[in-house]
């Protein structure tokens, strides 16, 4: 199955648009690197611009605000996960058993949280209703339908909540940072949760 | 086993202290009733004082601030749950099988969240680290030891996190209000989670 481009590509010859796309990527990569090094609170727009080697005006022109830059960073990662889910190879992509897709989906989301924990926790705590965020709605819908396809025989709504809460940025970040659980143990815990939920050995 | 008083009782003849205790109870009961009716954001200290039939000065003298009143409300409920766990009858109190205690403990906490959802969500979102709150530490420690006593054979740290996150005020309130799951379904979901975690039929 051919995968259509999620982001419209710049037409040939449009060097200004190519520059814009390139700057956007440089800025996002720099922001991700700085946040990983120092935590989200310690990173300013100026530093991102300077680390990316572009002018301060460019970062505001591209993202509008600091919040806009952080949101773009999240959107890029979410889009990656969704794209692999829709068009990638198994186990996350279509074709494999739903139980394996559910396991792989959880691992992909946990990786995303491990990478962007700070930003996601900030976003989760800043809103009165973190569940109205489109990415979470999409995620809950996927989890719900994979559970159903895998033959889950319990209360679908309640268990979608249980599985989603086990991937919540706040809790996942707490496990990784405060409890000192490694990413691999967290990922194995997710596999185990899916298996026990489905009453698999 | 005799249960020692958790709160020191006023000595006989101390009518001033008896009044203070009585006012405190009147204020907490009024606050709980008003919050249940209107939501925590819509309730002021003035209204609580007037609903309790005491002067405005009394409510500030007893609790210091609005946050102090809300905290006292939570502490009272937490203390109730802990007291039943330590000194009450089975299934929550000592003596019964650990798996039944774990089920009963989850139900007691879910009831607490259903009753104080607004206040707890506010508290959870207001702090950078909701897991440093003493009540949550106590709760996580109980859940962890009950899991172990019940013969759980998986990763104890990770599963304590999974079970605790399934009782998180934010998620529980979301299920009750936004998804429209009833309290009974949520409580049954908890029982089911414990059973599947322990690989019980």
Coordinates of C-alpha atoms in Angstrom, one line a residue:
Chain A
X1 CA 0.0 0.0 0.0
X2 CA 1.6 3.4 -1.0
X3 CA 1.8 5.9 1.9
X4 CA 0.6 9.4 1.0
X5 CA 2.7 12.2 2.4
X6 CA 1.3 13.5 5.6
X7 CA 2.9 16.9 5.3
X8 CA 2.6 18.6 1.8
X9 CA 6.1 18.6 0.2
X10 CA 7.5 21.8 -1.2
X11 CA 7.3 22.0 -5.0
X12 CA 10.5 21.8 -7.0
X13 CA 12.2 25.2 -7.5
X14 CA 10.6 26.8 -4.5
X15 CA 13.8 27.4 -2.6
X16 CA 12.1 29.8 -0.1
X17 CA 9.7 27.0 0.9
X18 CA 12.6 24.5 1.0
X19 CA 14.4 26.9 3.4
X20 CA 11.3 27.2 5.6
X21 CA 10.9 23.4 5.8
X22 CA 14.6 23.0 6.5
X23 CA 14.6 25.7 9.2
X24 CA 11.5 24.2 10.8
X25 CA 13.3 20.8 11.0
X26 CA 16.5 22.4 12.4
X27 CA 14.5 24.2 15.0
X28 CA 12.5 21.1 16.1
X29 CA 15.7 19.0 16.2
X30 CA 17.5 21.6 18.3
X31 CA 14.5 22.0 20.7
X32 CA 14.3 18.3 21.2
X33 CA 18.0 18.0 21.9
X34 CA 18.0 21.0 24.4
X35 CA 14.9 19.7 26.2
X36 CA 16.4 16.2 26.5
X37 CA 19.6 17.8 28.0
X38 CA 18.1 20.4 30.4
X39 CA 14.4 19.8 30.8
X40 CA 11.6 21.8 29.2
X41 CA 11.5 24.6 31.8
X42 CA 15.2 25.5 31.2
X43 CA 14.9 26.0 27.4
X44 CA 14.1 29.4 25.8
X45 CA 13.2 30.4 22.3
X46 CA 16.5 32.3 22.0
X47 CA 18.5 29.2 22.9
X48 CA 16.6 27.0 20.4
X49 CA 17.2 29.6 17.7
X50 CA 20.9 29.8 18.5
X51 CA 21.4 26.0 18.7
X52 CA 19.6 25.6 15.4
X53 CA 21.8 28.4 13.8
X54 CA 18.9 30.5 12.7
X55 CA 17.7 34.0 13.7
X56 CA 15.4 34.6 16.7
X57 CA 12.8 36.0 14.3
X58 CA 12.7 32.8 12.4
X59 CA 11.7 30.7 15.4
X60 CA 8.8 33.1 16.2
X61 CA 7.8 33.2 12.5
X62 CA 7.7 29.4 12.3
X63 CA 5.9 28.6 15.6
X64 CA 4.3 31.8 16.9
X65 CA 5.2 31.2 20.5
X66 CA 7.1 28.8 22.8
X67 CA 3.9 26.9 23.3
X68 CA 3.5 26.6 19.6
X69 CA 7.0 25.2 19.2
X70 CA 6.4 22.6 22.0
X71 CA 3.1 21.6 20.4
X72 CA 4.8 21.2 17.0
X73 CA 7.3 18.9 18.6
X74 CA 4.6 16.7 20.1
X75 CA 2.6 16.7 16.8
X76 CA 5.6 15.5 14.9
X77 CA 6.1 12.5 17.3
X78 CA 2.4 11.7 17.4
X79 CA 2.2 11.8 13.6
X80 CA 5.2 9.4 13.4
X81 CA 3.4 6.9 15.7
X82 CA 0.0 7.2 13.9
X83 CA 1.8 6.9 10.5
X84 CA 3.5 3.7 11.6
X85 CA 0.2 2.4 12.9
X86 CA -1.6 3.1 9.7
X87 CA 1.1 2.4 7.0
X88 CA 4.1 0.7 8.7
X89 CA 5.1 -2.9 9.0
X90 CA 3.8 -5.3 11.7
X91 CA 3.7 -5.6 14.6
X92 CA 2.5 -2.0 14.9
X93 CA 1.3 -1.6 11.3
X94 CA -1.7 -3.5 9.9
X95 CA -1.6 -7.2 9.2
X96 CA -0.5 -8.8 12.5
X97 CA -2.7 -10.1 15.4
X98 CA -4.5 -7.3 17.2
X99 CA -2.9 -8.4 20.5
X100 CA 0.6 -7.8 19.1
X101 CA -0.5 -4.4 17.6
X102 CA -1.8 -3.4 21.0
X103 CA 1.5 -4.3 22.7
X104 CA 3.5 -2.5 20.0
X105 CA 1.2 0.5 20.2
X106 CA 1.8 0.8 23.9
X107 CA 5.5 0.5 23.4
X108 CA 5.5 3.3 20.8
X109 CA 3.5 5.6 23.0
X110 CA 5.7 4.9 26.0
X111 CA 8.8 5.7 23.9
X112 CA 7.1 9.0 23.0
X113 CA 6.4 9.8 26.6
X114 CA 9.9 8.9 27.6
X115 CA 11.2 11.2 24.9
X116 CA 8.8 14.1 25.6
X117 CA 7.8 13.5 29.2
X118 CA 8.4 17.0 30.4
X119 CA 6.4 18.6 27.6
X120 CA 3.5 16.1 27.9
X121 CA 3.3 16.4 31.6
X122 CA 3.1 20.1 31.3
X123 CA 0.4 19.9 28.7
X124 CA -1.5 17.3 30.8
X125 CA -1.4 19.4 33.9
X126 CA -2.1 22.7 32.1
X127 CA -5.5 21.7 30.8
X128 CA -8.6 21.0 32.9
X129 CA -9.6 18.2 30.5
X130 CA -6.5 16.4 29.1
X131 CA -8.9 13.9 27.5
X132 CA -10.3 16.5 25.0
X133 CA -6.9 16.7 23.3
X134 CA -7.2 15.2 19.8
X135 CA -4.1 13.0 20.2
X136 CA -5.6 11.4 23.3
X137 CA -8.9 10.8 21.7
X138 CA -7.3 9.1 18.7
X139 CA -5.2 7.0 21.0
X140 CA -8.1 5.9 23.2
X141 CA -10.1 5.0 20.1
X142 CA -7.2 2.9 18.8
X143 CA -6.7 1.1 22.1
X144 CA -10.5 0.5 22.4
X145 CA -10.8 -1.1 18.9
X146 CA -7.6 -3.2 19.3
X147 CA -8.9 -4.5 22.6
X148 CA -12.2 -5.4 21.0
X149 CA -10.5 -7.0 17.9
X150 CA -8.2 -9.1 20.3
X151 CA -11.3 -10.6 21.8
X152 CA -11.3 -8.8 25.1
X153 CA -14.3 -10.0 27.2
X154 CA -14.6 -7.4 29.9
X155 CA -15.9 -3.8 30.2
X156 CA -14.4 -2.1 27.1
X157 CA -14.9 1.5 28.3
X158 CA -13.4 0.9 31.7
X159 CA -10.5 -1.1 30.4
X160 CA -9.7 1.5 27.7
X161 CA -9.4 3.9 30.7
X162 CA -7.2 1.5 32.6
X163 CA -4.9 1.0 29.6
X164 CA -4.8 4.7 28.8
X165 CA -4.0 5.7 32.3
X166 CA -1.2 3.2 32.4
X167 CA 0.3 5.2 29.5
X168 CA -0.4 8.6 31.0
X169 CA 2.5 11.0 30.8
X170 CA 2.3 12.0 34.4
X171 CA 2.4 8.4 35.7
X172 CA 4.9 7.2 33.2
X173 CA 7.3 10.0 33.9
X174 CA 6.8 9.3 37.6
X175 CA 7.8 5.7 37.2
X176 CA 10.8 6.5 35.1
X177 CA 12.1 9.4 37.2
X178 CA 10.9 9.0 40.8
X179 CA 10.5 5.2 41.2
X180 CA 13.5 4.6 39.1
X181 CA 11.9 2.0 36.8
X182 CA 13.8 1.5 33.6
X183 CA 12.2 2.0 30.2
X184 CA 12.5 -1.7 29.4
X185 CA 10.7 -2.7 32.6
X186 CA 8.0 -0.3 31.8
X187 CA 7.6 -1.7 28.3
X188 CA 7.6 -5.3 29.7
X189 CA 5.0 -4.2 32.2
X190 CA 2.8 -3.0 29.4
X191 CA 3.2 -6.3 27.5
X192 CA 2.3 -8.1 30.8
X193 CA -0.8 -5.8 31.3
X194 CA -2.1 -6.5 27.8
X195 CA -1.5 -10.3 28.3
X196 CA -3.2 -10.4 31.7
X197 CA -6.1 -8.3 30.4
X198 CA -6.6 -10.8 27.6
X199 CA -6.0 -13.7 30.0
X200 CA -3.1 -14.9 27.9
X201 CA -0.4 -17.0 29.6
Chain B
X1 CA -8.7 -5.3 68.9
X2 CA -9.6 -2.0 70.5
X3 CA -9.2 1.0 68.1
X4 CA -7.4 4.0 69.6
X5 CA -8.9 7.4 68.8
X6 CA -7.1 8.9 65.7
X7 CA -8.1 12.4 66.7
X8 CA -7.6 13.4 70.4
X9 CA -11.0 13.8 72.0
X10 CA -11.8 17.0 74.0
X11 CA -11.7 16.4 77.7
X12 CA -14.9 16.6 79.7
X13 CA -15.9 20.0 80.8
X14 CA -14.0 21.8 78.1
X15 CA -17.0 23.4 76.5
X16 CA -14.9 25.8 74.4
X17 CA -13.1 22.9 72.8
X18 CA -16.3 21.0 72.3
X19 CA -17.7 24.0 70.5
X20 CA -14.6 24.1 68.3
X21 CA -14.9 20.4 67.4
X22 CA -18.6 20.8 66.7
X23 CA -18.0 23.9 64.5
X24 CA -15.3 22.1 62.6
X25 CA -17.6 19.2 61.9
X26 CA -20.5 21.5 60.9
X27 CA -18.1 23.4 58.5
X28 CA -16.7 20.3 56.9
X29 CA -20.2 18.8 56.4
X30 CA -21.5 22.0 54.9
X31 CA -18.5 22.3 52.6
X32 CA -18.9 18.7 51.4
X33 CA -22.6 19.2 50.7
X34 CA -22.0 22.5 48.8
X35 CA -19.2 21.1 46.7
X36 CA -21.3 18.0 45.9
X37 CA -24.1 20.3 44.7
X38 CA -22.1 23.0 42.8
X39 CA -18.6 21.8 42.2
X40 CA -15.6 23.0 44.1
X41 CA -14.9 26.2 42.0
X42 CA -18.3 27.6 42.8
X43 CA -18.0 27.4 46.6
X44 CA -16.7 30.2 48.7
X45 CA -15.7 30.4 52.4
X46 CA -18.6 32.8 53.0
X47 CA -21.1 30.3 51.7
X48 CA -19.6 27.5 53.7
X49 CA -19.8 29.6 56.9
X50 CA -23.4 30.6 56.2
X51 CA -24.5 27.1 55.3
X52 CA -22.9 25.8 58.5
X53 CA -24.6 28.6 60.6
X54 CA -21.3 30.0 61.9
X55 CA -19.6 33.3 61.5
X56 CA -17.1 33.9 58.7
X57 CA -14.4 34.5 61.2
X58 CA -14.8 31.0 62.6
X59 CA -14.2 29.3 59.2
X60 CA -10.9 31.2 58.8
X61 CA -9.9 30.5 62.4
X62 CA -10.5 26.8 62.0
X63 CA -8.9 26.3 58.6
X64 CA -6.7 29.3 57.8
X65 CA -7.7 29.5 54.1
X66 CA -9.9 27.9 51.5
X67 CA -7.1 25.5 50.6
X68 CA -6.8 24.6 54.3
X69 CA -10.5 23.8 54.4
X70 CA -10.3 21.6 51.3
X71 CA -7.3 19.8 52.6
X72 CA -9.1 19.1 55.9
X73 CA -12.0 17.7 53.9
X74 CA -9.6 15.3 52.1
X75 CA -7.7 14.4 55.3
X76 CA -10.9 13.4 57.0
X77 CA -11.9 11.0 54.2
X78 CA -8.4 9.6 53.9
X79 CA -8.3 9.0 57.6
X80 CA -11.6 7.2 57.4
X81 CA -10.3 4.8 54.7
X82 CA -7.0 4.2 56.5
X83 CA -8.8 3.6 59.8
X84 CA -11.1 1.0 58.3
X85 CA -8.1 -0.6 56.6
X86 CA -6.3 -0.9 59.9
X87 CA -9.0 -1.5 62.5
X88 CA -12.3 -2.2 60.6
X89 CA -13.9 -5.5 59.7
X90 CA -13.0 -7.6 56.6
X91 CA -13.0 -7.4 53.7
X92 CA -11.1 -4.1 54.0
X93 CA -10.0 -4.6 57.6
X94 CA -7.4 -7.2 58.6
X95 CA -8.1 -10.9 58.6
X96 CA -9.5 -11.7 55.2
X97 CA -7.6 -12.8 52.1
X98 CA -5.2 -10.1 50.7
X99 CA -6.9 -10.3 47.3
X100 CA -10.3 -9.3 48.8
X101 CA -8.6 -6.6 50.8
X102 CA -7.1 -5.2 47.6
X103 CA -10.5 -5.2 45.9
X104 CA -12.1 -3.6 48.9
X105 CA -9.3 -1.0 49.2
X106 CA -9.8 0.0 45.6
X107 CA -13.5 0.4 46.1
X108 CA -13.0 2.5 49.2
X109 CA -10.6 4.8 47.3
X110 CA -12.9 5.0 44.2
X111 CA -15.7 6.1 46.5
X112 CA -13.5 8.7 48.0
X113 CA -12.6 10.0 44.5
X114 CA -16.2 10.0 43.4
X115 CA -17.1 12.0 46.5
X116 CA -14.2 14.5 46.3
X117 CA -13.2 14.3 42.6
X118 CA -13.1 18.0 42.0
X119 CA -10.9 18.7 45.0
X120 CA -8.6 15.8 44.3
X121 CA -8.2 16.7 40.6
X122 CA -7.4 20.2 41.6
X123 CA -4.8 19.0 44.1
X124 CA -3.3 16.5 41.5
X125 CA -3.0 19.2 38.8
X126 CA -1.7 21.9 41.1
X127 CA 1.4 20.0 42.2
X128 CA 4.4 19.2 40.0
X129 CA 4.7 15.9 41.8
X130 CA 1.4 14.4 43.0
X131 CA 3.2 11.3 44.1
X132 CA 5.0 13.1 46.9
X133 CA 1.7 13.7 48.7
X134 CA 1.7 11.6 51.9
X135 CA -1.8 10.1 51.2
X136 CA -0.6 8.7 47.9
X137 CA 2.6 7.3 49.3
X138 CA 0.6 5.5 52.0
X139 CA -1.8 4.3 49.3
X140 CA 0.9 3.0 47.0
X141 CA 2.6 1.2 49.9
X142 CA -0.6 -0.6 50.9
X143 CA -1.4 -1.6 47.3
X144 CA 2.2 -2.9 46.8
X145 CA 2.1 -5.0 50.0
X146 CA -1.4 -6.4 49.3
X147 CA -0.3 -7.4 45.8
X148 CA 2.7 -9.1 47.2
X149 CA 0.7 -10.9 49.9
X150 CA -1.8 -12.0 47.3
X151 CA 1.0 -13.9 45.5
X152 CA 1.3 -11.5 42.5
X153 CA 4.1 -12.9 40.2
X154 CA 4.9 -10.0 38.0
X155 CA 6.9 -6.7 38.3
X156 CA 5.7 -5.3 41.7
X157 CA 6.8 -1.7 41.1
X158 CA 5.3 -1.4 37.6
X159 CA 2.0 -3.0 38.7
X160 CA 1.7 -0.8 41.8
X161 CA 2.0 2.1 39.3
X162 CA -0.6 0.5 37.0
X163 CA -3.1 -0.1 39.8
X164 CA -2.5 3.4 41.4
X165 CA -3.0 5.1 38.0
X166 CA -6.3 3.2 37.5
X167 CA -7.4 5.0 40.8
X168 CA -6.0 8.4 39.8
X169 CA -8.5 11.2 40.6
X170 CA -8.0 12.7 37.1
X171 CA -8.8 9.5 35.3
X172 CA -11.5 8.3 37.6
X173 CA -13.3 11.7 37.4
X174 CA -12.9 11.6 33.6
X175 CA -14.5 8.1 33.4
X176 CA -17.4 9.2 35.7
X177 CA -18.1 12.5 34.1
X178 CA -16.9 12.5 30.5
X179 CA -17.2 8.9 29.4
X180 CA -20.3 8.5 31.5
X181 CA -19.3 5.2 33.2
X182 CA -21.3 4.6 36.4
X183 CA -19.6 4.2 39.8
X184 CA -20.7 0.5 39.9
X185 CA -19.1 -0.2 36.5
X186 CA -15.9 1.5 37.7
X187 CA -15.9 -0.5 40.9
X188 CA -16.5 -3.8 38.9
X189 CA -13.7 -2.8 36.6
X190 CA -11.4 -2.5 39.6
X191 CA -12.4 -5.9 40.8
X192 CA -11.8 -7.3 37.3
X193 CA -8.4 -5.6 37.1
X194 CA -7.3 -7.1 40.4
X195 CA -8.5 -10.6 39.3
X196 CA -6.8 -10.4 35.9
X197 CA -3.6 -9.1 37.5
X198 CA -3.6 -12.1 39.9
X199 CA -4.7 -14.4 37.0
X200 CA -7.9 -15.4 38.9
X201 CA -10.9 -16.7 36.9

